[in-house]
Tab-separated table of C-alpha atoms in Angstrom:
chain	number	residue	atom	x	y	z
A	1	MET	CA	6.567	-83.597	-77.197
A	2	ILE	CA	8.266	-80.338	-75.793
A	3	GLY	CA	6.406	-79.543	-73.162
A	4	PHE	CA	7.105	-82.655	-71.480
A	5	LEU	CA	11.050	-82.011	-72.390
A	6	ILE	CA	10.892	-78.762	-70.883
A	7	GLN	CA	8.868	-80.299	-67.557
A	8	ARG	CA	12.177	-83.098	-67.016
A	9	VAL	CA	14.827	-80.006	-68.049
A	10	LEU	CA	13.864	-77.984	-65.175
A	11	GLN	CA	13.745	-80.393	-62.463
A	12	ALA	CA	16.551	-82.025	-63.907
A	13	LEU	CA	18.219	-78.554	-63.206
A	14	MET	CA	16.849	-78.739	-59.460
A	15	VAL	CA	18.462	-82.301	-58.297
A	16	VAL	CA	21.319	-80.579	-59.546
A	17	ILE	CA	21.566	-77.622	-57.275
A	18	ALA	CA	19.646	-79.449	-54.389
A	19	MET	CA	22.182	-82.249	-54.876
A	20	SER	CA	25.152	-79.926	-55.738
A	21	ILE	CA	24.418	-78.407	-51.340
A	22	ILE	CA	24.308	-81.919	-49.987
A	23	VAL	CA	27.356	-82.910	-52.038
A	24	PHE	CA	29.082	-79.670	-50.706
A	25	LEU	CA	28.844	-80.080	-47.370
A	26	GLY	CA	29.049	-82.809	-47.272
A	27	VAL	CA	32.159	-83.390	-48.236
A	28	TYR	CA	33.364	-80.140	-46.700
A	29	ALA	CA	31.688	-81.990	-42.933
A	30	ILE	CA	34.306	-84.686	-43.107
A	31	GLY	CA	38.017	-83.553	-41.821
A	32	ASN	CA	40.507	-81.230	-42.070
A	33	PRO	CA	42.440	-81.673	-45.300
A	34	ILE	CA	45.277	-78.497	-43.839
A	35	ASP	CA	46.218	-81.645	-41.333
A	36	VAL	CA	47.019	-83.272	-43.904
A	37	MET	CA	48.840	-81.012	-46.370
A	38	ILE	CA	50.827	-80.508	-43.972
A	39	ASP	CA	53.864	-81.816	-41.063
A	40	PRO	CA	52.489	-82.368	-38.071
A	41	ALA	CA	55.249	-79.980	-36.570
A	42	SER	CA	54.654	-77.302	-38.772
A	43	ASP	CA	53.953	-73.770	-37.362
A	44	GLN	CA	50.824	-72.104	-36.695
A	45	ALA	CA	51.601	-69.099	-39.082
A	46	LEU	CA	52.505	-71.275	-41.958
A	47	ARG	CA	48.900	-73.416	-41.155
A	48	GLU	CA	46.739	-70.178	-41.187
A	49	ALA	CA	48.218	-69.239	-44.438
A	50	LEU	CA	47.419	-72.153	-45.724
A	51	ILE	CA	43.942	-71.892	-44.860
A	52	GLN	CA	43.686	-67.769	-45.941
A	53	ARG	CA	44.759	-69.184	-49.351
A	54	TYR	CA	42.201	-71.720	-49.522
A	55	GLY	CA	39.663	-70.111	-48.004
A	56	PHE	CA	38.845	-72.169	-45.704
A	57	ASP	CA	38.725	-69.195	-43.296
A	58	ARG	CA	35.028	-67.764	-44.826
A	59	PRO	CA	31.698	-68.833	-44.392
A	60	LEU	CA	30.686	-72.689	-45.993
A	61	PHE	CA	27.474	-70.760	-48.043
A	62	GLU	CA	30.401	-68.689	-48.920
A	63	GLN	CA	32.393	-70.854	-49.697
A	64	TYR	CA	29.647	-72.905	-51.440
A	65	PHE	CA	28.878	-69.899	-53.610
A	66	ILE	CA	32.697	-69.148	-54.587
A	67	PHE	CA	32.724	-72.817	-55.876
A	68	MET	CA	28.948	-72.361	-58.103
A	69	ASN	CA	30.238	-69.959	-59.772
A	70	ASN	CA	33.631	-71.203	-60.534
A	71	MET	CA	32.131	-74.329	-61.386
A	72	LEU	CA	29.927	-72.289	-64.408
A	73	HIS	CA	32.624	-70.946	-65.547
A	74	GLY	CA	34.737	-73.982	-65.817
A	75	ASP	CA	36.762	-73.552	-62.650
A	76	LEU	CA	36.985	-76.718	-60.896
A	77	GLY	CA	39.587	-76.018	-58.415
A	78	GLU	CA	43.099	-77.286	-58.156
A	79	SER	CA	43.481	-80.487	-56.448
A	80	PHE	CA	45.365	-80.110	-52.897
A	81	ILE	CA	47.580	-83.130	-53.803
A	82	TYR	CA	48.146	-83.496	-57.480
A	83	ARG	CA	48.826	-79.446	-58.193
A	84	LEU	CA	46.419	-79.818	-61.244
A	85	PRO	CA	43.355	-78.702	-62.682
A	86	VAL	CA	40.862	-80.444	-60.568
A	87	LEU	CA	39.101	-80.584	-64.323
A	88	ASN	CA	42.078	-81.673	-66.131
A	89	LEU	CA	42.617	-84.183	-63.609
A	90	ILE	CA	39.317	-85.674	-63.831
A	91	LEU	CA	38.681	-85.736	-67.722
A	92	SER	CA	41.847	-87.305	-67.940
A	93	ARG	CA	40.223	-90.200	-66.225
A	94	LEU	CA	37.193	-90.369	-67.609
A	95	PRO	CA	38.083	-91.718	-71.574
A	96	ALA	CA	38.548	-94.750	-69.345
A	97	THR	CA	35.773	-95.324	-67.376
A	98	LEU	CA	33.726	-94.282	-69.684
A	99	GLU	CA	34.881	-97.325	-72.093
A	100	LEU	CA	35.550	-99.894	-69.426
A	101	ALA	CA	31.686	-98.729	-68.295
A	102	LEU	CA	30.116	-98.978	-71.804
A	103	THR	CA	31.215	-102.532	-73.550
A	104	ALA	CA	30.371	-103.581	-69.015
A	105	MET	CA	26.939	-102.557	-70.309
A	106	LEU	CA	26.748	-103.946	-74.600
A	107	ILE	CA	28.231	-107.575	-72.666
A	108	ALA	CA	25.035	-107.117	-70.685
A	109	THR	CA	22.402	-105.953	-72.701
A	110	CYS	CA	23.883	-108.087	-75.758
A	111	LEU	CA	23.777	-111.722	-73.035
A	112	GLY	CA	20.932	-110.027	-70.736
A	113	ILE	CA	18.213	-109.763	-72.847
A	114	PRO	CA	18.057	-112.678	-75.807
A	115	LEU	CA	19.127	-115.418	-72.146
A	116	GLY	CA	16.334	-113.136	-70.534
A	117	LEU	CA	13.887	-113.942	-73.636
A	118	TRP	CA	14.716	-117.257	-73.993
A	119	ALA	CA	13.474	-118.935	-69.999
A	120	GLY	CA	10.627	-116.411	-71.015
A	121	TYR	CA	9.575	-117.757	-73.399
A	122	LYS	CA	10.140	-121.477	-73.059
A	123	PRO	CA	10.235	-120.980	-68.658
A	124	ASP	CA	9.991	-124.680	-68.023
A	125	SER	CA	13.458	-126.140	-70.484
A	126	LEU	CA	16.611	-126.876	-68.423
A	127	SER	CA	17.440	-124.329	-70.670
A	128	ALA	CA	15.896	-121.737	-69.414
A	129	LYS	CA	16.541	-123.478	-65.763
A	130	ALA	CA	19.905	-123.143	-66.406
A	131	ILE	CA	20.024	-119.625	-67.371
A	132	MET	CA	18.209	-118.968	-64.411
A	133	GLY	CA	20.756	-120.387	-62.480
A	134	PHE	CA	23.707	-118.614	-63.559
A	135	SER	CA	22.021	-115.270	-63.077
A	136	VAL	CA	22.234	-116.294	-59.612
A	137	LEU	CA	25.525	-116.041	-59.826
A	138	GLY	CA	25.436	-112.179	-60.708
A	139	PHE	CA	23.703	-111.346	-57.262
A	140	SER	CA	25.125	-113.633	-54.665
A	141	VAL	CA	28.912	-113.609	-56.076
A	142	PRO	CA	31.368	-110.434	-55.002
A	143	SER	CA	32.601	-108.400	-57.738
A	144	PHE	CA	36.493	-108.487	-56.448
A	145	TRP	CA	36.553	-112.478	-55.910
A	146	VAL	CA	35.395	-112.758	-59.510
A	147	GLY	CA	37.722	-110.471	-61.113
A	148	LEU	CA	40.916	-112.280	-58.990
A	149	LEU	CA	39.152	-115.847	-60.276
A	150	LEU	CA	39.842	-114.449	-64.310
A	151	ILE	CA	42.846	-113.431	-63.599
A	152	MET	CA	43.690	-116.513	-61.723
A	153	VAL	CA	42.245	-118.779	-64.813
A	154	PHE	CA	42.355	-116.399	-68.143
A	155	ALA	CA	45.802	-114.306	-67.383
A	156	VAL	CA	48.237	-116.520	-65.041
A	157	GLU	CA	46.893	-120.654	-65.854
A	158	LEU	CA	45.403	-120.694	-69.687
A	159	GLY	CA	47.342	-117.292	-70.348
A	160	TRP	CA	45.479	-115.942	-73.063
A	161	LEU	CA	44.865	-112.155	-71.475
A	162	PRO	CA	46.813	-110.163	-69.920
A	163	SER	CA	45.905	-110.039	-66.372
A	164	GLY	CA	45.425	-105.978	-65.586
A	165	GLY	CA	46.215	-101.683	-67.144
A	166	ARG	CA	44.578	-100.409	-69.843
A	167	GLY	CA	47.243	-101.361	-72.787
A	168	PRO	CA	47.646	-99.109	-75.716
A	169	THR	CA	45.214	-96.005	-76.091
A	170	THR	CA	44.630	-93.938	-79.472
A	171	GLU	CA	42.986	-90.819	-79.044
A	172	VAL	CA	39.965	-90.634	-81.232
A	173	LEU	CA	38.324	-87.145	-80.671
A	174	GLY	CA	40.634	-85.814	-78.155
A	175	MET	CA	39.950	-89.150	-76.020
A	176	ASN	CA	42.718	-92.133	-75.319
A	177	LEU	CA	40.665	-95.533	-76.137
A	178	SER	CA	42.160	-98.960	-75.873
A	179	ILE	CA	39.131	-99.927	-77.774
A	180	THR	CA	40.226	-98.863	-80.990
A	181	SER	CA	42.577	-102.394	-81.399
A	182	LEU	CA	42.716	-106.109	-80.589
A	183	GLU	CA	45.030	-105.782	-78.477
A	184	GLY	CA	43.356	-103.152	-76.144
A	185	TRP	CA	40.273	-105.646	-76.464
A	186	SER	CA	42.422	-108.222	-74.529
A	187	TYR	CA	42.910	-106.047	-71.792
A	188	ILE	CA	39.345	-104.910	-71.490
A	189	LEU	CA	37.633	-107.797	-71.762
A	190	LEU	CA	38.197	-109.179	-68.311
A	191	PRO	CA	37.416	-106.008	-66.191
A	192	ALA	CA	34.235	-105.720	-68.554
A	193	PHE	CA	33.069	-108.836	-68.061
A	194	ASN	CA	33.878	-108.925	-64.224
A	195	LEU	CA	31.946	-105.450	-64.378
A	196	ALA	CA	28.994	-106.923	-66.312
A	197	LEU	CA	28.260	-109.375	-64.272
A	198	PHE	CA	25.483	-108.166	-61.246
A	199	LYS	CA	24.010	-106.236	-64.754
A	200	LEU	CA	24.045	-109.153	-66.928
A	201	GLY	CA	22.342	-111.888	-63.603
A	202	LEU	CA	19.629	-108.600	-63.075
A	203	LEU	CA	19.398	-108.229	-67.080
A	204	ILE	CA	18.140	-111.705	-67.624
A	205	ARG	CA	15.453	-111.757	-64.478
A	206	LEU	CA	13.854	-108.701	-65.451
A	207	THR	CA	13.271	-109.634	-68.732
A	208	ARG	CA	12.698	-112.943	-68.468
A	209	ALA	CA	9.807	-112.054	-65.569
A	210	GLY	CA	8.812	-109.688	-67.526
A	211	THR	CA	8.527	-112.246	-70.857
A	212	VAL	CA	6.754	-114.524	-68.490
A	213	GLU	CA	4.047	-111.888	-67.475
A	214	VAL	CA	3.150	-111.021	-71.154
A	215	MET	CA	3.555	-114.346	-73.242
A	216	SER	CA	-0.158	-114.890	-71.241
A	217	SER	CA	-1.831	-111.446	-71.803
A	218	ASP	CA	-5.057	-111.665	-74.438
A	219	TYR	CA	-3.182	-109.308	-77.407
A	220	VAL	CA	-0.421	-112.221	-77.722
A	221	ARG	CA	-2.875	-114.590	-78.068
A	222	PHE	CA	-4.820	-112.471	-80.949
A	223	ALA	CA	-1.832	-111.856	-82.520
A	224	ARG	CA	-1.189	-115.623	-82.220
A	225	ALA	CA	-4.592	-116.735	-83.617
A	226	GLN	CA	-3.489	-114.009	-86.182
A	227	GLY	CA	-1.053	-116.343	-88.304
A	228	LEU	CA	1.676	-114.438	-86.820
A	229	SER	CA	5.595	-116.015	-87.058
A	230	GLU	CA	7.036	-115.817	-83.593
A	231	GLY	CA	9.743	-114.375	-83.925
A	232	LYS	CA	7.307	-110.788	-84.967
A	233	VAL	CA	5.545	-111.870	-81.690
A	234	VAL	CA	8.303	-111.513	-79.680
A	235	SER	CA	9.659	-109.062	-81.431
A	236	LEU	CA	6.666	-106.566	-81.814
A	237	HIS	CA	4.614	-107.718	-79.240
A	238	VAL	CA	6.799	-109.285	-75.963
A	239	LEU	CA	9.864	-107.095	-76.490
A	240	LYS	CA	7.824	-104.164	-77.122
A	241	ASN	CA	6.054	-104.028	-74.191
A	242	ILE	CA	8.782	-105.377	-71.974
A	243	SER	CA	10.956	-102.130	-73.239
A	244	ILE	CA	9.983	-99.816	-70.515
A	245	PRO	CA	11.904	-101.539	-67.173
A	246	ILE	CA	14.343	-102.872	-69.472
A	247	VAL	CA	15.323	-99.120	-69.944
A	248	THR	CA	14.811	-97.680	-66.990
A	249	VAL	CA	17.085	-100.399	-65.149
A	250	PHE	CA	19.822	-99.627	-68.480
A	251	GLY	CA	19.642	-96.392	-67.168
A	252	LEU	CA	20.525	-96.631	-63.480
A	253	GLU	CA	23.017	-99.411	-64.188
A	254	LEU	CA	24.639	-97.264	-66.477
A	255	GLY	CA	24.832	-94.716	-64.012
A	256	SER	CA	26.019	-97.026	-61.459
A	257	THR	CA	28.133	-98.304	-63.959
A	258	LEU	CA	30.470	-94.933	-64.510
A	259	ALA	CA	29.748	-94.106	-60.832
A	260	PHE	CA	30.557	-97.121	-58.463
A	261	ALA	CA	33.209	-99.033	-60.465
A	262	VAL	CA	35.719	-98.745	-58.156
A	263	VAL	CA	36.400	-102.073	-57.437
A	264	THR	CA	36.913	-103.462	-60.916
A	265	GLU	CA	39.394	-100.499	-60.880
A	266	THR	CA	41.363	-101.681	-58.579
A	267	VAL	CA	40.982	-105.125	-58.869
A	268	PHE	CA	42.429	-105.024	-62.575
A	269	ASN	CA	44.986	-101.759	-62.313
A	270	TRP	CA	42.496	-99.934	-65.077
A	271	PRO	CA	43.154	-95.964	-64.733
A	272	GLY	CA	40.133	-94.630	-63.692
A	273	MET	CA	37.886	-92.394	-61.855
A	274	GLY	CA	37.154	-95.114	-59.817
A	275	LYS	CA	40.682	-95.151	-58.951
A	276	LEU	CA	41.461	-91.508	-58.687
A	277	ILE	CA	38.416	-90.845	-56.070
A	278	ILE	CA	39.464	-93.480	-53.496
A	279	ASP	CA	43.067	-91.494	-53.652
A	280	SER	CA	41.484	-87.855	-53.236
A	281	ILE	CA	39.057	-89.861	-49.961
A	282	THR	CA	42.484	-91.347	-48.205
A	283	VAL	CA	43.597	-87.878	-48.331
A	284	LEU	CA	40.790	-85.506	-48.060
A	285	ASP	CA	41.384	-83.869	-51.229
A	286	ARG	CA	38.356	-82.223	-51.408
A	287	PRO	CA	38.631	-80.345	-54.839
A	288	VAL	CA	38.294	-84.109	-56.617
A	289	MET	CA	36.204	-84.824	-54.703
A	290	VAL	CA	33.107	-82.350	-54.730
A	291	ALA	CA	34.071	-82.125	-58.672
A	292	TYR	CA	33.897	-85.891	-58.639
A	293	LEU	CA	31.100	-85.795	-56.785
A	294	ILE	CA	28.950	-83.373	-58.816
A	295	LEU	CA	29.543	-84.862	-61.833
A	296	VAL	CA	28.713	-88.512	-60.742
A	297	VAL	CA	25.596	-86.053	-59.874
A	298	PHE	CA	25.347	-84.952	-63.036
A	299	LEU	CA	25.669	-88.287	-64.794
A	300	PHE	CA	22.741	-89.551	-63.480
A	301	VAL	CA	20.729	-86.442	-63.710
A	302	MET	CA	20.996	-86.505	-68.010
A	303	ILE	CA	20.962	-90.555	-67.944
A	304	ASN	CA	17.334	-90.873	-66.039
A	305	LEU	CA	16.485	-87.642	-68.430
A	306	VAL	CA	17.375	-88.718	-71.648
A	307	VAL	CA	15.383	-92.580	-70.066
A	308	ASP	CA	11.875	-89.933	-69.635
A	309	LEU	CA	12.346	-89.443	-72.879
A	310	ILE	CA	13.222	-92.260	-74.581
A	311	TYR	CA	9.470	-93.507	-72.482
A	312	GLY	CA	8.022	-90.413	-73.679
A	313	GLN	CA	9.077	-92.465	-77.182
A	314	LEU	CA	7.868	-96.163	-76.383
A	315	ASP	CA	4.509	-94.837	-75.222
A	316	PRO	CA	2.570	-91.948	-75.670
A	317	ARG	CA	0.246	-92.035	-72.316
A	318	ILE	CA	2.825	-91.079	-70.386
A	319	ARG	CA	3.774	-87.629	-72.494
A	320	VAL	CA	0.030	-86.725	-71.808
A	321	LYS	CA	0.299	-87.818	-68.064
A	322	ALA	CA	2.921	-85.998	-67.738
A	323	ALA	CA	0.920	-82.669	-69.896
A	324	SER	CA	-1.837	-82.422	-67.497
């Protein structure tokens, strides 16, 4: 297991380095933030002074190594627009995105897996067909339209839940969280369900397909012949054997939810990282853009690393194959 872990960590490190180069080159290849930062009527002397101040006159590879050296020391630069350290700016928005993404994945997992199991266990039943019909909505309906519909029904017409914002927060372990109170939950339910809808449909269909395949396998027939109850057959044999693709999808979707919650955050006015990156792209705030994208890469790599380690625990053959 230690060799398997070392191999995966080294692979993750190489991916982070490679992606940091791609992100840095990609961001610095688009536009010139000086054109946004100063008045077009400003003289050339002011323009040259700003270029020299921010190091834009240096070769690109030198700018990259300076950025990487500063990043390794915990300095991601200063925002051109907000005039704040980028790390502090991102960390101030990260808790809101984290709790929204984790709540959405919790909803998708707690509903998607049981519904998918039932749809695969009774594939010809009316309830299974209704579940699969509902799962299609998660793929086919745009999330912004669903968000507006949820606001119209539950906030405007019924008045049960607030239409947007984050609500009151409580500091927990240095992070401001809104899920510590009932009022905070009332603010997060609509955006979390809207964000979870696609993941919910995906997990339902994935779990259902795996269940149908496993239910017809020989070891399930043998378990039934031994007299095991249907509950034990499903929990011990079916769920365990379909867990690897579910873990894979969960890890990938968690990463994408953290990185690309921008539509939901915009519709529900949720003050997370998605709103920050859209504003930064609009004004070419390079330090924020680079730091955000590298953070996203790091989150994806770490999530995939954890998923790989979970693979090794679920199926020891993966560890043996990787070691060989």
